[in-house]
Structures are given as structure tokens and as C-alpha cells.
Coordinates of C-alpha atoms and ligand atoms in Angstrom, one line a residue:
M281 CA 53.2 168.3 33.1
K282 CA 53.6 165.6 35.4
I283 CA 54.8 162.5 33.4
L284 CA 55.2 158.8 34.0
V285 CA 58.2 157.4 31.8
T286 CA 58.0 153.9 31.8
G287 CA 61.1 151.9 30.9
G288 CA 62.6 155.5 32.4
L289 CA 66.2 154.1 33.3
G290 CA 66.7 152.5 30.1
Y291 CA 68.7 153.6 27.0
I292 CA 66.8 155.9 25.2
G293 CA 64.0 156.9 28.5
S294 CA 67.2 157.7 30.7
H295 CA 68.2 160.5 28.2
T296 CA 64.0 161.3 27.7
V297 CA 63.8 162.1 31.5
V298 CA 66.3 164.7 31.4
E299 CA 65.6 165.9 28.6
L300 CA 62.0 166.6 30.3
I301 CA 63.4 167.5 33.4
N302 CA 65.4 170.4 31.4
N303 CA 61.4 171.3 30.3
N304 CA 60.1 171.7 33.7
H305 CA 58.3 168.5 33.4
Q306 CA 57.8 166.6 36.4
V307 CA 58.6 162.9 36.0
I308 CA 57.8 159.7 37.5
I309 CA 59.7 156.7 36.4
V310 CA 58.7 153.0 36.5
D311 CA 60.9 150.3 35.5
N312 CA 61.4 146.6 36.4
L313 CA 65.2 146.7 35.8
I314 CA 65.3 144.3 33.3
N315 CA 67.8 145.6 31.0
S316 CA 69.0 148.8 33.3
N317 CA 69.9 149.5 36.9
L318 CA 69.4 151.9 40.3
E319 CA 72.8 153.5 39.1
V320 CA 71.2 155.2 36.3
L321 CA 69.0 157.5 38.8
N322 CA 71.9 159.1 40.6
K323 CA 73.2 159.8 36.9
I324 CA 70.1 161.0 36.3
N325 CA 70.3 163.2 39.5
K326 CA 73.8 164.5 38.7
I327 CA 73.1 165.4 35.1
T328 CA 69.8 167.6 36.3
A329 CA 70.0 168.2 39.9
N330 CA 66.2 166.6 39.9
N331 CA 65.4 163.4 41.6
P332 CA 62.6 162.0 40.0
I333 CA 60.4 159.9 41.8
F334 CA 60.9 155.6 40.8
Y335 CA 59.0 152.7 41.4
E336 CA 60.7 149.5 40.6
I337 CA 57.3 148.2 39.4
D338 CA 56.9 145.6 36.1
V339 CA 54.4 147.5 33.7
T340 CA 52.1 143.9 33.1
N341 CA 51.5 143.7 36.7
E342 CA 47.7 145.7 36.1
E343 CA 47.8 145.6 40.7
K344 CA 50.9 147.1 40.9
L345 CA 50.8 149.6 38.6
E346 CA 47.4 151.3 39.0
P347 CA 48.3 152.7 42.5
V348 CA 50.8 154.6 41.1
F349 CA 47.6 156.4 38.8
R350 CA 45.6 156.8 42.0
E351 CA 48.9 158.2 44.0
Q352 CA 49.8 160.6 41.6
K353 CA 47.8 162.9 39.4
I354 CA 49.8 161.9 35.9
D355 CA 48.9 164.2 32.8
G356 CA 50.7 161.6 30.1
V357 CA 52.3 158.5 29.7
I358 CA 55.5 157.7 27.6
H359 CA 55.7 154.2 27.3
F360 CA 59.5 152.9 26.8
A361 CA 59.1 149.6 28.8
G362 CA 60.1 146.6 26.6
L363 CA 62.1 143.7 25.6
K364 CA 64.3 145.2 22.0
A365 CA 66.6 142.5 20.6
V366 CA 65.3 141.1 17.5
G367 CA 67.4 137.7 17.5
E368 CA 66.1 136.6 20.7
S369 CA 63.0 137.5 20.0
V370 CA 63.0 134.9 17.3
L371 CA 64.1 132.2 19.9
K372 CA 61.8 133.8 22.9
P373 CA 59.0 135.0 20.8
L374 CA 56.3 134.2 24.0
D375 CA 58.7 136.7 26.3
Y376 CA 58.6 138.9 23.8
Y377 CA 54.7 139.1 22.8
Y378 CA 53.9 138.7 27.1
N379 CA 55.7 141.7 28.2
N380 CA 55.9 144.1 24.8
V381 CA 52.0 143.6 23.9
L382 CA 50.8 142.9 28.0
S383 CA 52.2 146.2 29.0
T384 CA 50.7 148.3 26.2
I385 CA 47.7 146.9 27.5
V386 CA 47.7 147.4 31.0
L387 CA 48.9 150.5 30.6
A388 CA 46.2 151.7 28.0
R389 CA 43.6 150.3 30.1
I390 CA 44.8 152.4 33.3
C391 CA 45.0 155.3 31.2
V392 CA 41.6 155.3 30.0
K393 CA 40.5 154.3 33.7
Y394 CA 42.0 157.1 35.4
K395 CA 41.6 159.6 31.9
V396 CA 44.9 160.1 31.1
N397 CA 44.5 160.9 27.9
K398 CA 48.2 161.7 26.4
F399 CA 50.3 158.0 25.4
V400 CA 53.4 158.7 23.7
F401 CA 55.0 155.0 21.9
S402 CA 58.1 154.0 21.4
S403 CA 57.8 152.3 18.2
S404 CA 60.1 151.4 15.2
A405 CA 61.2 151.8 11.7
T406 CA 61.1 148.3 11.4
V407 CA 57.3 148.1 11.5
Y408 CA 57.9 149.5 7.3
G409 CA 59.8 146.5 6.2
D410 CA 61.8 146.4 3.3
Q411 CA 60.4 149.3 1.1
P412 CA 62.7 152.3 -0.5
S413 CA 63.8 155.0 1.5
P414 CA 63.2 157.8 2.2
L415 CA 60.3 155.9 4.1
R416 CA 57.4 158.3 5.0
E417 CA 54.5 157.6 7.7
D418 CA 51.7 157.6 5.2
M419 CA 53.5 154.2 3.6
E420 CA 51.7 150.8 4.2
L421 CA 53.0 148.3 6.9
M422 CA 54.7 145.4 5.3
K423 CA 54.9 142.1 7.2
T424 CA 57.3 142.4 9.9
T425 CA 59.9 139.8 9.8
N426 CA 60.4 139.1 13.4
P427 CA 58.3 138.5 16.8
Y428 CA 59.8 141.9 18.0
G429 CA 58.9 144.0 14.8
E430 CA 55.4 142.4 15.3
T431 CA 54.8 143.4 18.9
K432 CA 55.8 147.1 17.9
A433 CA 53.4 146.3 15.1
I434 CA 50.2 145.0 17.4
S435 CA 51.1 147.4 19.9
E436 CA 50.6 150.4 17.3
R437 CA 47.0 148.9 16.1
I438 CA 46.2 148.3 20.1
L439 CA 46.9 152.0 20.8
T440 CA 45.4 152.9 17.5
D441 CA 41.6 150.8 18.5
T442 CA 42.1 152.5 21.6
N443 CA 41.9 156.3 20.2
Y444 CA 39.0 155.0 18.0
A445 CA 36.7 153.7 21.3
N446 CA 37.8 156.9 23.4
K447 CA 38.2 160.0 21.2
D448 CA 40.0 162.1 24.1
F449 CA 42.8 159.4 24.4
A450 CA 45.4 160.9 22.2
V451 CA 48.5 158.7 21.1
S452 CA 51.8 159.3 19.4
L453 CA 53.3 156.7 17.5
L454 CA 56.8 157.6 17.1
R455 CA 59.2 155.7 14.7
Y456 CA 62.5 155.8 15.6
F457 CA 65.1 155.2 13.1
N458 CA 68.7 154.0 14.7
P459 CA 69.5 155.7 17.9
I460 CA 73.0 155.6 18.8
G461 CA 75.1 158.1 20.3
A462 CA 74.7 159.4 24.3
H463 CA 74.7 161.9 26.4
G464 CA 77.4 164.6 26.6
S465 CA 78.3 164.3 30.0
G466 CA 79.5 161.2 29.3
L467 CA 77.3 159.5 32.5
I468 CA 74.6 158.0 30.5
G469 CA 74.7 155.7 27.0
E470 CA 74.1 152.8 26.2
N471 CA 75.0 149.7 28.3
P472 CA 73.8 146.4 26.7
K473 CA 73.9 143.1 28.8
G474 CA 76.5 140.5 27.5
I475 CA 77.7 141.0 23.6
P476 CA 76.2 143.7 22.0
N477 CA 73.8 142.8 18.6
N478 CA 73.7 146.7 17.3
L479 CA 76.6 148.4 15.6
M480 CA 77.5 151.3 17.3
P481 CA 78.0 149.2 20.8
Y482 CA 80.4 146.2 19.1
I483 CA 82.3 148.9 17.7
T484 CA 83.0 150.6 21.0
K485 CA 83.8 147.4 22.8
V486 CA 86.0 146.2 19.9
A487 CA 87.5 150.2 20.5
S488 CA 87.8 149.3 24.3
G489 CA 89.6 145.9 23.7
V490 CA 86.7 144.0 25.5
L491 CA 86.0 142.5 21.8
E492 CA 88.1 141.5 19.3
K493 CA 87.1 142.7 16.3
L494 CA 83.7 143.6 14.6
K495 CA 81.8 141.8 12.4
I496 CA 80.5 143.7 9.0
Y497 CA 77.8 141.9 8.0
G498 CA 77.7 141.8 3.6
N499 CA 79.2 144.3 1.4
D500 CA 77.5 143.4 -1.4
Y501 CA 74.6 145.1 -0.8
D502 CA 72.9 147.8 -4.0
T503 CA 74.7 151.0 -1.6
V504 CA 77.2 153.2 -1.6
D505 CA 80.1 150.6 -0.9
G506 CA 78.2 147.8 -0.4
T507 CA 77.6 148.1 3.1
G508 CA 73.9 148.3 4.7
V509 CA 72.6 151.8 5.2
R510 CA 70.9 153.4 8.2
D511 CA 69.8 156.5 9.4
Y512 CA 71.6 156.7 12.9
I513 CA 70.3 159.7 15.3
H514 CA 71.6 161.3 18.6
V515 CA 69.8 160.1 21.0
V516 CA 69.7 163.2 22.9
D517 CA 67.9 164.5 19.5
L518 CA 65.4 161.6 19.9
A519 CA 65.0 162.2 23.4
K520 CA 64.2 165.9 22.2
G521 CA 61.2 164.8 19.8
H522 CA 59.5 163.3 22.8
V523 CA 59.6 166.4 24.7
K524 CA 57.9 167.9 21.6
A525 CA 55.6 165.1 20.6
I526 CA 54.1 164.8 24.0
E527 CA 54.0 168.8 24.8
N528 CA 52.1 168.9 20.8
L529 CA 49.5 165.6 21.6
H530 CA 46.2 167.2 21.4
S531 CA 44.0 164.6 19.7
G532 CA 43.8 161.7 17.4
V533 CA 46.3 158.9 16.5
N534 CA 49.4 160.8 15.4
I535 CA 52.5 159.0 13.4
Y536 CA 55.8 160.4 13.4
N537 CA 59.5 159.4 12.3
L538 CA 62.4 159.9 14.4
G539 CA 65.2 159.9 12.7
T540 CA 67.7 162.6 10.5
G541 CA 66.5 161.9 6.6
R542 CA 70.3 160.9 5.9
G543 CA 71.5 157.3 5.4
T544 CA 74.9 156.3 6.7
S545 CA 76.4 152.9 5.9
V546 CA 78.2 150.8 8.2
L547 CA 82.1 151.4 6.9
E548 CA 81.2 155.2 6.8
L549 CA 80.5 154.9 10.4
V550 CA 83.5 153.0 11.5
N551 CA 85.7 155.2 9.7
T552 CA 84.1 158.2 11.1
F553 CA 84.9 156.3 14.4
I554 CA 88.2 155.8 14.0
K555 CA 89.3 159.6 12.5
I556 CA 86.9 161.2 14.9
N557 CA 88.4 159.3 18.1
N558 CA 91.7 158.7 16.9
I559 CA 91.6 154.8 17.7
N560 CA 91.8 151.9 15.7
V561 CA 88.4 149.3 15.1
P562 CA 89.8 146.0 13.2
Y563 CA 87.3 144.5 11.1
E564 CA 86.1 142.0 8.7
I565 CA 83.9 141.1 6.0
V566 CA 81.1 138.1 6.8
E567 CA 78.0 136.7 5.5
R568 CA 74.9 139.3 5.4
R569 CA 73.1 138.6 8.7
Q570 CA 69.4 137.4 8.1
G571 CA 66.8 139.6 8.2
D572 CA 68.8 142.5 7.7
I573 CA 67.9 144.7 4.7
A574 CA 70.3 147.2 2.4
T575 CA 69.0 150.5 2.9
C576 CA 66.9 152.3 5.3
Y577 CA 66.4 156.2 6.4
A578 CA 63.5 158.0 7.6
D579 CA 62.0 161.5 5.7
P580 CA 61.7 163.6 8.9
S581 CA 59.4 166.0 7.3
K582 CA 56.5 165.2 9.3
A583 CA 57.5 165.6 12.7
E584 CA 59.6 169.1 11.4
K585 CA 56.3 170.7 10.2
E586 CA 53.8 169.2 12.6
L587 CA 56.3 169.2 16.1
G588 CA 58.6 171.8 15.1
W589 CA 61.3 169.2 15.9
T590 CA 64.5 168.6 13.7
A591 CA 67.8 166.2 14.4
T592 CA 70.5 168.5 14.8
M593 CA 73.6 166.8 15.4
G594 CA 75.7 164.5 12.8
I595 CA 77.4 161.4 12.8
E596 CA 80.6 162.9 14.4
D597 CA 79.0 164.1 17.1
M598 CA 77.0 160.8 17.9
V599 CA 80.8 158.5 17.5
R600 CA 82.2 161.2 19.8
D601 CA 79.7 160.9 22.4
A602 CA 79.2 157.3 22.0
W603 CA 83.3 156.5 22.7
R604 CA 83.5 159.1 25.8
F605 CA 80.1 157.1 27.5
E606 CA 82.2 154.1 26.7
R607 CA 85.4 155.0 28.2
N608 CA 84.1 156.1 30.9
N609 CA 82.4 152.9 31.9
I610 CA 85.1 150.4 30.7
Ligands
LIG1383 P1 66.3 149.5 27.0 O1 66.6 148.1 27.1 O2 67.5 150.0 27.4 O3 65.4 150.3 27.7 C1 63.9 149.7 27.9 C2 63.8 150.0 29.9 O4 62.5 149.3 30.0 C3 64.9 149.0 30.4 O5 64.9 150.0 31.6 C4 64.4 147.3 31.2 O6 64.2 147.4 32.6 C5 62.6 148.4 30.8 N1 61.6 146.8 31.0 C6 61.5 146.3 30.0 N2 60.4 145.5 30.3 C7 59.8 146.4 31.0 C8 58.7 145.7 32.0 N3 57.8 144.4 31.7 N4 58.2 146.6 33.2 C9 59.0 147.6 33.5 N5 60.0 148.2 33.2 C10 60.5 147.3 32.0 O7 66.2 150.2 25.2 P2 65.7 151.4 24.5 O8 66.9 151.2 23.4 O9 66.0 152.6 25.9 O10 64.7 151.1 24.1 C11 63.3 151.7 24.6 C12 62.2 151.5 23.6 O11 62.5 152.0 22.4 C13 62.0 150.2 24.1 O12 60.6 149.7 23.6 C14 62.4 149.9 22.4 O13 61.5 148.3 21.8 C15 62.6 151.1 21.7 N6 62.8 150.8 20.4 C16 64.2 150.9 20.6 C17 65.4 151.1 19.1 C18 66.5 151.3 19.5 O14 67.5 151.2 18.5 N7 67.3 151.3 20.7 C19 65.1 151.4 18.3 C20 63.4 151.0 18.1 C21 62.3 151.2 19.0
LIG1384 N1 75.6 146.1 11.7 C1 77.3 145.0 11.4 N2 77.8 144.6 12.4 C2 77.4 144.6 14.0 C3 76.1 144.7 13.6 C4 75.6 145.3 12.9 O1 77.6 144.8 10.1 O2 78.1 143.4 14.2 C5 75.3 146.3 10.5 C6 73.8 145.3 10.5 O3 74.2 144.3 9.0 C7 73.0 146.9 9.5 C8 74.0 147.8 10.6 O4 74.9 147.3 11.0 O5 73.1 147.3 8.6 C9 72.9 148.5 11.9 O6 72.6 147.3 12.4 P1 71.9 147.3 13.7 O7 72.0 145.9 14.1 O8 72.7 148.4 14.8 O9 70.0 148.1 13.6 P2 69.2 147.4 12.8 O10 69.1 148.6 11.5 O11 69.4 145.9 12.6 O12 68.0 147.2 13.7 C10 68.1 148.6 14.6 C11 67.0 147.9 16.0 C12 66.0 147.4 15.7 C13 65.3 148.5 14.8 C14 66.0 148.8 14.1 C15 64.7 150.0 12.5 O13 67.9 147.2 16.7 O14 65.2 147.3 16.8 O15 67.0 149.5 14.1 O16 64.8 151.3 13.7 F1 64.2 147.9 14.4

């Protein structure tokens, strides 16, 4: 298939582009580089010996995006482009609603116009809110706790309504749990600008000495050791899930959890990182972070049953690959 990938130079997008090429798909990337850089295109080329077509375009710009669909015969889209920092979304809600919701509307409008009937969307486990894990796709969605999460819930609704009105327009809503790790080549990975918000990039920055100490947000949750529990998934496993999702997308609105089904606490992740990489990560326990929940992990059985997809890598692979990428990019 010829697949247009928005946000294809970002963290998850770049890994997915590699897996799409590995599976003989032709890839067109659209990215405005707001949270990535062109160097990633060279890295994709190094890994795959393939040069995907690249357009530097903002997906919210319908006038600029539409000609891409006129020029290329596109079979399907995977929509990663979006802003993703939860804390920033509270401070800049309009930027988040504008970018994340409008990009979904614009892309879906053009897809309907050009009869591009496969649409895969990057959603998030955050749409479940604070419900007991394991989380299943048929659970009702709870009120989201920040503008970022709301942009995902709204985008899911927009795409569902678009399918209702255009039955040929097939949608896959992929709810990611916590992607970490990096490509085995060490060439692409997560490289956030500024101080990281998420746990894994913070750990690697502390291990490399860029940041002094990890702050663990609370050790009084009702979990195995009191620290927060999440379903960490290797980004390459996640990328492979997208290949399966678009290859198996035929009709309707299809919702899938992409997670491992296993919960890992903050302390377990930090200690595994220390042990596998043989490097120290100084940390201190501080107050809980506002908005955090104790436990969040997936029931991933629907994706296994319907897509034939299951995560294959464990926490040890994730911490090893994250650290390799960090060392290559210090
Ligand atoms: P990322 O920031 O690394 O990648 C997003 C890419 O989209 C970047 O390259 C950025 O430059 C681009 N972009 C943003 N707005 C754009 C626009 N209007 N037009 C064109 N390009 C634009 O983030 P990521 O971690 O790879 O996340 C990809 C998607 O997955 C996002 O939609 C994110 O919300 C979602 N998601 C991420 C996580 C996670 O933990 N990383 C979890 C759940 C969902
Ligand atoms: N944590 C720390 N210290 C840090 C950062 C995080 O202790 O410096 C803890 C958090 O309290 C939490 C766990 O590590 O218990 C994971 O936190 P992350 O910030 O890495 O991830 P979240 O689960 O909070 O959120 C992530 C994405 C969201 C997405 C959500 C569900 O950032 O966009 O997963 O998919 F919605």
C-alpha cells in the first residue's frame, strides 16, 4: 500500500515508518518539524536503505495538504501528528485543541474527498480515565483530566461520526499505553526537547549526567511498592501494531489497546535500568504528581485475536535500547 504518515519524523511515527518499509509498503511522510528534525529522515534511510517522500507541511493547513492527495495515489493514512505534553496542554489549551483536533478534521475531510478509506489514529489510554485495570476497549470512557486527553477523546468521536456518515471510511483507533525504548540500531528513539515529562527519557538523562536526580512522584499508592504502575511497551512492538492495524483495516470503527498487559512500577523500571545497563540512577521520592493515577495497564487480547498482534519485548529490552539510543545521542 501507499501510506501517508503524518508526524512520521516523530518518536512513534519514525519507528512505524521503518516497520512499514520493512513490510514493503510505500511511505509518504508529512511533518511540520515542530517536535522533530530532518536528521531523522537520514536515519530512516540508513536503517531501511529507502528514501520515503517527505513533505514539510502543517496538517492543519488544508490548502497545503490537499495537493499531496492530488499528487499521490494514497491507500491509507496513519495520523500521528499532534502535540503530546500533558502539563503543557493545561497551560496552552487552545494550542492543543487547535493543533490536535483541527489536524484530525482536516485530514479526515481530505480523506473523504479523495476516497482514502483507511484511517489509523494515535489515541491514548488516557481516554479511559481512572478505571480499574486491565482496561478493555468496551469500557465506557471517563471524563478526561487534561486538554491533551480531551483532544484524543474528541478526535475519536470525530472519526467515529465520520465513519457513521461515510460507511466506506474505515477507522482504527489505537489506544497506546506507555511506549518506551528505541530502535535496535540505536539510530532513532525518543529525543524530547527541553526537560522530559515522561519517566523513561528522564531516567536516561539522569543516567547520562545531563540531569542530576530522578524525582519519583509518590510511593504511597496502592501498588506493589507504592509507586505508580504502567504498561510499558517497546516502541518497535507498538510500530508493528500499526502495520497490522492498517493491513487488517477493512470496515467500521475498530478500537484496539496496544499494550503488553503487564504492569511495572516506577521502582521496578528504574531498578531494571540500573541492573541491565550497569549504571547508577540517583533518585528521590517526592510528592505525587497532580493528575496521576495509581495503576494503568491494558487487556491486549482484542488486538491479538483480531490483528494477530502481540508485544514480544520485555522491560529489559526496553531499558537496554533506550540507553543505547541515549549514549549514541549525548
Ligand atoms: P512526537 O512529538 O515525537 O511526534 C509527533 C510528530 O508530529 C512530530 O514529529 C511533530 O513535529 C509532528 N507534528 C505535530 N503537529 C503537527 C502538525 N500540525 N502538522 C504536521 N506535523 C505535526 O510524539 P510521539 O510520541 O511520536 O506521539 C505520536 C502520536 O502518538 C501523538 O499523536 C501522541 O499524542 C500519540 N501518543 C503518544 C504517546 C506517548 O507516550 N509517546 C502515548 C499515547 C499517544
Ligand atoms: N514518573 C515519575 N517521575 C518522572 C516522570 C514520571 O515518577 O519524572 C512516574 C509517574 O508518576 C507515573 C509513571 O512514572 O507513575 C509514568 O509517567 P509518564 O509521565 O512516563 O507517563 P504517564 O503514564 O503519566 O502518561 C503517558 C503519556 C500520556 C498518555 C499516557 C497513557 O505521557 O500522553 O501515558 O498512554 F496519555
